[in-house]
Amino acid sequence: MSDKPEPLVSIVIPTHNSSSTLAKCLQSIEGQDYPNLEVVIVDSNSQDDTKSIAEHFGATFKTIRGKLLEARYVGLLETRGSLILLLDSDQVLEKSAIRRAVHLIGKYDMLCLEERAYECRNWLQRLFDADRHLVHSLRRCQLDPLEGTLMARFYRRDILCKAFRAIPEKLMPLVVAHDHAILYYEACRISHMVGILPRAVSHIEPTSLIDLWRKNYRYGKSTRDLEKTGYYIELIRRKTRFRKGGFTKKTFSYWIQSSLLLVLKGLAYQAGYRLGEFINPTNYI
């Protein structure tokens, strides 16, 4: 057996009023069968119990006044690991996910994580699960940074640092929507060594149309703000097109459900894109 120590994996989690999901996320990290981990939480002015939950689990907690892309970058600067996982507070890791990711990334520079919906309790969450099932059934054709849907979340540190350095500094405090798309796009300009980790994570999906609307309205507004800078226009254009493909006899049911979900998300997104500068909800991550 090798005495070589396991590499440190740093997990960066942005939060804003995330108390309803953060405990499940951190419990899943605590339950990993991989020993060498650190967790950095970057919070944007939460008014709930987010901080106390983070402290209960022993996570490093840092507060900023910023949005998603900046939060992920600030978190990266606080980490020490050679491998970085960009996680969200509403994601729950499968017990062996990090151990398997560390093993698999020996062949790659970054990994996309196969994702399903967490404990579907209503029709809306089942739509999300069908959509994720459809996306992952297509696999390799979804890895293209412009045309695909999958985006890496587990990176070698040097690749992620180079990707961040390639992003114009003025975008850091602006970007909410497309943060992963921008990072993945820049990372793929550095390396095409991308793998997929199966059965990796479950996503705690919105439970109501109101929650879905708020989230995607915010993404639409953020996209309009990003477009005004003139950066990543082609990336945004391709990412906001209605997704095509995936229609087969085997996937028909998933395709119908996925299409319905995309319409619901798209309506909220377009409302935020067109009305966000006039009707502006509270700014948060």
Tab-separated table of C-alpha atoms in Angstrom:
chain	number	residue	atom	x	y	z
A	1	MET	CA	0.000	0.000	0.000
A	2	SER	CA	1.138	3.545	-0.741
A	3	ASP	CA	1.882	5.892	2.153
A	4	LYS	CA	1.295	8.909	-0.072
A	5	PRO	CA	-1.138	11.262	1.716
A	6	GLU	CA	-4.547	11.895	0.210
A	7	PRO	CA	-4.684	15.314	-1.507
A	8	LEU	CA	-6.601	18.030	0.299
A	9	VAL	CA	-9.965	18.737	-1.335
A	10	SER	CA	-11.317	22.239	-0.711
A	11	ILE	CA	-15.073	22.754	-1.008
A	12	VAL	CA	-16.292	26.300	-1.725
A	13	ILE	CA	-19.970	27.065	-1.032
A	14	PRO	CA	-21.605	30.475	-1.664
A	15	THR	CA	-24.618	31.236	0.551
A	16	HIS	CA	-27.377	33.762	1.071
A	17	ASN	CA	-30.169	32.940	3.528
A	18	SER	CA	-29.441	29.264	2.927
A	19	SER	CA	-30.492	27.829	6.286
A	20	SER	CA	-33.231	25.668	4.749
A	21	THR	CA	-30.725	23.587	2.758
A	22	LEU	CA	-27.229	24.215	4.142
A	23	ALA	CA	-27.405	21.672	6.962
A	24	LYS	CA	-28.211	18.845	4.518
A	25	CYS	CA	-25.363	19.974	2.277
A	26	LEU	CA	-22.837	20.062	5.126
A	27	GLN	CA	-24.097	16.773	6.573
A	28	SER	CA	-23.375	15.151	3.216
A	29	ILE	CA	-19.829	16.544	3.322
A	30	GLU	CA	-19.366	15.383	6.908
A	31	GLY	CA	-20.514	11.909	5.851
A	32	GLN	CA	-17.980	11.512	3.036
A	33	ASP	CA	-15.732	8.461	3.128
A	34	TYR	CA	-12.792	10.676	2.123
A	35	PRO	CA	-10.769	12.064	5.050
A	36	ASN	CA	-8.883	15.129	3.825
A	37	LEU	CA	-11.399	17.949	3.333
A	38	GLU	CA	-11.860	21.625	4.116
A	39	VAL	CA	-15.035	23.687	3.666
A	40	VAL	CA	-15.106	27.418	2.937
A	41	ILE	CA	-18.467	29.191	2.986
A	42	VAL	CA	-18.701	32.648	1.419
A	43	ASP	CA	-21.852	34.441	2.534
A	44	SER	CA	-23.644	37.485	1.140
A	45	ASN	CA	-25.282	39.146	4.137
A	46	SER	CA	-27.571	36.324	5.266
A	47	GLN	CA	-30.274	37.291	7.744
A	48	ASP	CA	-31.163	33.749	8.811
A	49	ASP	CA	-29.246	30.966	10.605
A	50	THR	CA	-26.758	30.335	7.802
A	51	LYS	CA	-23.737	31.446	9.838
A	52	SER	CA	-24.612	29.409	12.936
A	53	ILE	CA	-25.164	26.298	10.810
A	54	ALA	CA	-21.791	26.796	9.113
A	55	GLU	CA	-20.067	27.247	12.470
A	56	HIS	CA	-21.785	24.158	13.877
A	57	PHE	CA	-20.158	22.072	11.140
A	58	GLY	CA	-16.760	23.738	11.572
A	59	ALA	CA	-16.663	25.431	8.179
A	60	THR	CA	-14.566	28.507	7.503
A	61	PHE	CA	-17.040	31.386	7.142
A	62	LYS	CA	-16.337	34.565	5.201
A	63	THR	CA	-18.740	37.439	4.475
A	64	ILE	CA	-18.725	39.540	1.309
A	65	ARG	CA	-20.982	42.035	-0.437
A	66	GLY	CA	-21.044	40.401	-3.846
A	67	LYS	CA	-22.615	37.849	-6.123
A	68	LEU	CA	-21.984	34.282	-7.200
A	69	LEU	CA	-18.888	34.543	-9.365
A	70	GLU	CA	-17.118	36.796	-6.882
A	71	ALA	CA	-18.132	34.535	-3.995
A	72	ARG	CA	-16.601	31.514	-5.691
A	73	TYR	CA	-13.383	33.432	-6.385
A	74	VAL	CA	-13.098	34.776	-2.837
A	75	GLY	CA	-13.690	31.244	-1.584
A	76	LEU	CA	-10.949	29.876	-3.819
A	77	LEU	CA	-8.483	32.407	-2.405
A	78	GLU	CA	-9.291	31.163	1.114
A	79	THR	CA	-8.579	27.512	0.287
A	80	ARG	CA	-5.422	25.424	0.550
A	81	GLY	CA	-6.362	22.309	-1.414
A	82	SER	CA	-4.876	21.086	-4.687
A	83	LEU	CA	-8.373	19.997	-5.745
A	84	ILE	CA	-11.379	22.332	-5.606
A	85	LEU	CA	-15.075	21.455	-5.539
A	86	LEU	CA	-17.474	24.301	-6.357
A	87	LEU	CA	-20.619	23.253	-4.532
A	88	ASP	CA	-23.931	25.017	-3.927
A	89	SER	CA	-25.738	25.131	-0.603
A	90	ASP	CA	-28.698	23.225	-2.063
A	91	GLN	CA	-26.616	20.270	-3.249
A	92	VAL	CA	-26.181	16.990	-1.384
A	93	LEU	CA	-23.166	14.791	-2.117
A	94	GLU	CA	-23.372	11.023	-2.489
A	95	LYS	CA	-21.325	9.375	0.289
A	96	SER	CA	-18.416	8.277	-1.923
A	97	ALA	CA	-18.508	11.192	-4.375
A	98	ILE	CA	-15.305	12.950	-3.317
A	99	ARG	CA	-13.273	9.764	-2.968
A	100	ARG	CA	-14.326	8.702	-6.464
A	101	ALA	CA	-13.698	12.202	-7.836
A	102	VAL	CA	-10.139	12.241	-6.458
A	103	HIS	CA	-9.482	8.881	-8.102
A	104	LEU	CA	-11.067	9.845	-11.436
A	105	ILE	CA	-9.406	13.250	-11.780
A	106	GLY	CA	-6.081	11.464	-12.070
A	107	LYS	CA	-7.069	11.076	-15.729
A	108	TYR	CA	-8.532	14.571	-16.192
A	109	ASP	CA	-8.169	18.243	-15.282
A	110	MET	CA	-11.814	18.792	-14.314
A	111	LEU	CA	-14.967	16.787	-13.709
A	112	CYS	CA	-18.664	17.327	-14.304
A	113	LEU	CA	-20.852	15.771	-11.617
A	114	GLU	CA	-23.849	13.632	-12.523
A	115	GLU	CA	-26.781	15.191	-10.726
A	116	ARG	CA	-30.349	14.189	-9.884
A	117	ALA	CA	-33.114	15.872	-7.926
A	118	TYR	CA	-33.121	15.305	-4.158
A	119	GLU	CA	-36.143	13.520	-2.653
A	120	CYS	CA	-38.784	14.615	-5.171
A	121	ARG	CA	-41.954	15.454	-3.264
A	122	ASN	CA	-44.116	17.182	-5.863
A	123	TRP	CA	-44.685	17.496	-9.605
A	124	LEU	CA	-42.278	20.415	-10.026
A	125	GLN	CA	-39.368	18.584	-8.442
A	126	ARG	CA	-40.146	15.558	-10.615
A	127	LEU	CA	-39.841	17.798	-13.676
A	128	PHE	CA	-36.361	18.803	-12.504
A	129	ASP	CA	-35.414	15.166	-11.998
A	130	ALA	CA	-36.629	14.237	-15.485
A	131	ASP	CA	-34.644	17.115	-16.964
A	132	ARG	CA	-31.465	16.040	-15.197
A	133	HIS	CA	-32.021	12.425	-16.259
A	134	LEU	CA	-32.387	13.530	-19.886
A	135	VAL	CA	-29.258	15.694	-19.823
A	136	HIS	CA	-27.106	12.936	-18.352
A	137	SER	CA	-28.467	10.336	-20.761
A	138	LEU	CA	-26.817	12.344	-23.560
A	139	ARG	CA	-23.496	12.567	-21.683
A	140	ARG	CA	-20.550	13.302	-23.990
A	141	CYS	CA	-22.401	15.581	-26.400
A	142	GLN	CA	-23.298	17.753	-23.383
A	143	LEU	CA	-19.663	18.531	-22.494
A	144	ASP	CA	-19.127	21.210	-25.137
A	145	PRO	CA	-18.602	24.521	-23.267
A	146	LEU	CA	-20.724	26.459	-25.787
A	147	GLU	CA	-23.390	23.990	-26.908
A	148	GLY	CA	-23.609	21.582	-23.985
A	149	THR	CA	-25.449	21.669	-20.674
A	150	LEU	CA	-22.934	19.999	-18.360
A	151	MET	CA	-20.310	22.144	-16.633
A	152	ALA	CA	-17.394	21.141	-14.444
A	153	ARG	CA	-17.516	21.599	-10.675
A	154	PHE	CA	-14.460	19.604	-9.551
A	155	TYR	CA	-11.168	21.151	-10.696
A	156	ARG	CA	-7.455	20.873	-10.341
A	157	ARG	CA	-6.457	24.047	-8.538
A	158	ASP	CA	-4.108	25.322	-11.234
A	159	ILE	CA	-6.768	24.999	-13.935
A	160	LEU	CA	-9.392	26.824	-11.876
A	161	CYS	CA	-6.977	29.622	-10.930
A	162	LYS	CA	-6.039	30.148	-14.578
A	163	ALA	CA	-9.722	30.182	-15.565
A	164	PHE	CA	-10.504	32.858	-12.974
A	165	ARG	CA	-7.533	34.962	-14.070
A	166	ALA	CA	-8.865	34.918	-17.643
A	167	ILE	CA	-12.184	36.485	-16.592
A	168	PRO	CA	-12.277	40.311	-16.720
A	169	GLU	CA	-12.117	41.646	-13.170
A	170	LYS	CA	-15.060	44.006	-13.724
A	171	LEU	CA	-17.376	40.988	-14.133
A	172	MET	CA	-16.696	39.570	-10.670
A	173	PRO	CA	-19.292	41.657	-8.778
A	174	LEU	CA	-21.892	41.339	-11.570
A	175	VAL	CA	-22.324	37.689	-12.473
A	176	VAL	CA	-25.050	35.492	-10.998
A	177	ALA	CA	-26.360	33.568	-14.006
A	178	HIS	CA	-23.792	31.768	-16.175
A	179	ASP	CA	-21.082	31.801	-13.505
A	180	HIS	CA	-20.312	28.111	-14.033
A	181	ALA	CA	-20.643	28.470	-17.801
A	182	ILE	CA	-18.037	31.254	-17.853
A	183	LEU	CA	-15.622	29.340	-15.626
A	184	TYR	CA	-16.043	26.137	-17.618
A	185	TYR	CA	-15.609	28.001	-20.906
A	186	GLU	CA	-12.336	29.543	-19.736
A	187	ALA	CA	-11.142	26.238	-18.257
A	188	CYS	CA	-11.811	24.454	-21.555
A	189	ARG	CA	-9.665	27.023	-23.346
A	190	ILE	CA	-6.836	25.755	-21.131
A	191	SER	CA	-7.587	22.024	-21.203
A	192	HIS	CA	-10.026	19.650	-22.910
A	193	MET	CA	-9.441	16.915	-20.338
A	194	VAL	CA	-12.973	16.725	-18.916
A	195	GLY	CA	-14.537	13.712	-17.227
A	196	ILE	CA	-17.946	12.866	-15.789
A	197	LEU	CA	-18.394	11.513	-12.264
A	198	PRO	CA	-21.535	9.329	-12.138
A	199	ARG	CA	-24.000	9.294	-9.204
A	200	ALA	CA	-22.325	12.280	-7.588
A	201	VAL	CA	-24.820	14.782	-6.225
A	202	SER	CA	-28.505	15.457	-5.603
A	203	HIS	CA	-30.003	18.926	-5.974
A	204	ILE	CA	-32.637	20.245	-3.562
A	205	GLU	CA	-34.957	21.742	-6.155
A	206	PRO	CA	-37.504	24.572	-5.773
A	207	THR	CA	-40.725	23.371	-4.182
A	208	SER	CA	-43.055	25.933	-5.737
A	209	LEU	CA	-43.542	27.981	-8.877
A	210	ILE	CA	-42.882	31.123	-6.832
A	211	ASP	CA	-39.429	29.834	-5.837
A	212	LEU	CA	-38.697	28.825	-9.431
A	213	TRP	CA	-39.875	32.213	-10.699
A	214	ARG	CA	-37.734	34.220	-8.255
A	215	LYS	CA	-34.599	32.241	-9.037
A	216	ASN	CA	-34.912	32.417	-12.817
A	217	TYR	CA	-36.105	36.040	-12.830
A	218	ARG	CA	-32.875	36.881	-11.021
A	219	TYR	CA	-30.877	34.901	-13.601
A	220	GLY	CA	-32.558	36.805	-16.430
A	221	LYS	CA	-31.761	40.170	-14.856
A	222	SER	CA	-28.163	39.113	-14.239
A	223	THR	CA	-27.819	38.090	-17.878
A	224	ARG	CA	-28.970	41.527	-19.059
A	225	ASP	CA	-26.422	43.149	-16.715
A	226	LEU	CA	-23.688	40.869	-18.078
A	227	GLU	CA	-24.614	41.591	-21.693
A	228	LYS	CA	-24.175	45.317	-21.106
A	229	THR	CA	-20.469	44.709	-20.468
A	230	GLY	CA	-19.973	43.256	-23.953
A	231	TYR	CA	-18.228	40.127	-22.643
A	232	TYR	CA	-19.196	36.503	-23.384
A	233	ILE	CA	-21.989	37.509	-25.770
A	234	GLU	CA	-21.730	34.362	-27.915
A	235	LEU	CA	-21.612	32.141	-24.831
A	236	ILE	CA	-24.738	33.805	-23.428
A	237	ARG	CA	-26.542	33.556	-26.765
A	238	ARG	CA	-25.928	29.838	-27.035
A	239	LYS	CA	-26.714	29.097	-23.406
A	240	THR	CA	-30.066	30.891	-23.566
A	241	ARG	CA	-31.350	29.101	-26.668
A	242	PHE	CA	-34.120	26.558	-26.168
A	243	ARG	CA	-32.379	23.225	-25.716
A	244	LYS	CA	-32.800	20.779	-28.591
A	245	GLY	CA	-32.138	17.071	-28.926
A	246	GLY	CA	-32.616	14.132	-26.608
A	247	PHE	CA	-35.851	12.976	-28.248
A	248	THR	CA	-36.013	9.175	-28.597
A	249	LYS	CA	-38.589	6.519	-27.784
A	250	LYS	CA	-36.730	5.730	-24.563
A	251	THR	CA	-36.509	9.346	-23.450
A	252	PHE	CA	-39.927	10.566	-24.654
A	253	SER	CA	-41.403	10.950	-21.156
A	254	TYR	CA	-38.288	12.728	-19.869
A	255	TRP	CA	-38.241	14.975	-22.939
A	256	ILE	CA	-41.856	16.086	-22.414
A	257	GLN	CA	-41.236	16.868	-18.734
A	258	SER	CA	-37.943	18.593	-19.482
A	259	SER	CA	-39.564	20.752	-22.166
A	260	LEU	CA	-42.313	21.844	-19.769
A	261	LEU	CA	-39.715	22.772	-17.160
A	262	LEU	CA	-37.680	24.748	-19.696
A	263	VAL	CA	-40.794	26.720	-20.656
A	264	LEU	CA	-41.552	27.561	-17.007
A	265	LYS	CA	-37.962	28.586	-16.323
A	266	GLY	CA	-37.765	30.471	-19.600
A	267	LEU	CA	-40.827	32.607	-18.856
A	268	ALA	CA	-39.325	33.755	-15.547
A	269	TYR	CA	-35.906	34.235	-17.118
A	270	GLN	CA	-37.290	36.377	-19.939
A	271	ALA	CA	-39.301	38.453	-17.467
A	272	GLY	CA	-36.140	39.163	-15.485
A	273	TYR	CA	-34.181	39.882	-18.650
A	274	ARG	CA	-36.733	42.366	-19.986
A	275	LEU	CA	-38.133	43.865	-16.777
A	276	GLY	CA	-35.332	43.412	-14.256
A	277	GLU	CA	-33.937	46.912	-14.566
A	278	PHE	CA	-37.396	48.322	-13.795
A	279	ILE	CA	-38.583	45.732	-11.258
A	280	ASN	CA	-35.506	44.816	-9.271
A	281	PRO	CA	-35.796	42.336	-6.364
A	282	THR	CA	-33.331	42.458	-3.477
A	283	ASN	CA	-29.806	41.895	-4.758
A	284	TYR	CA	-28.268	38.730	-3.400
A	285	ILE	CA	-26.095	35.816	-4.435
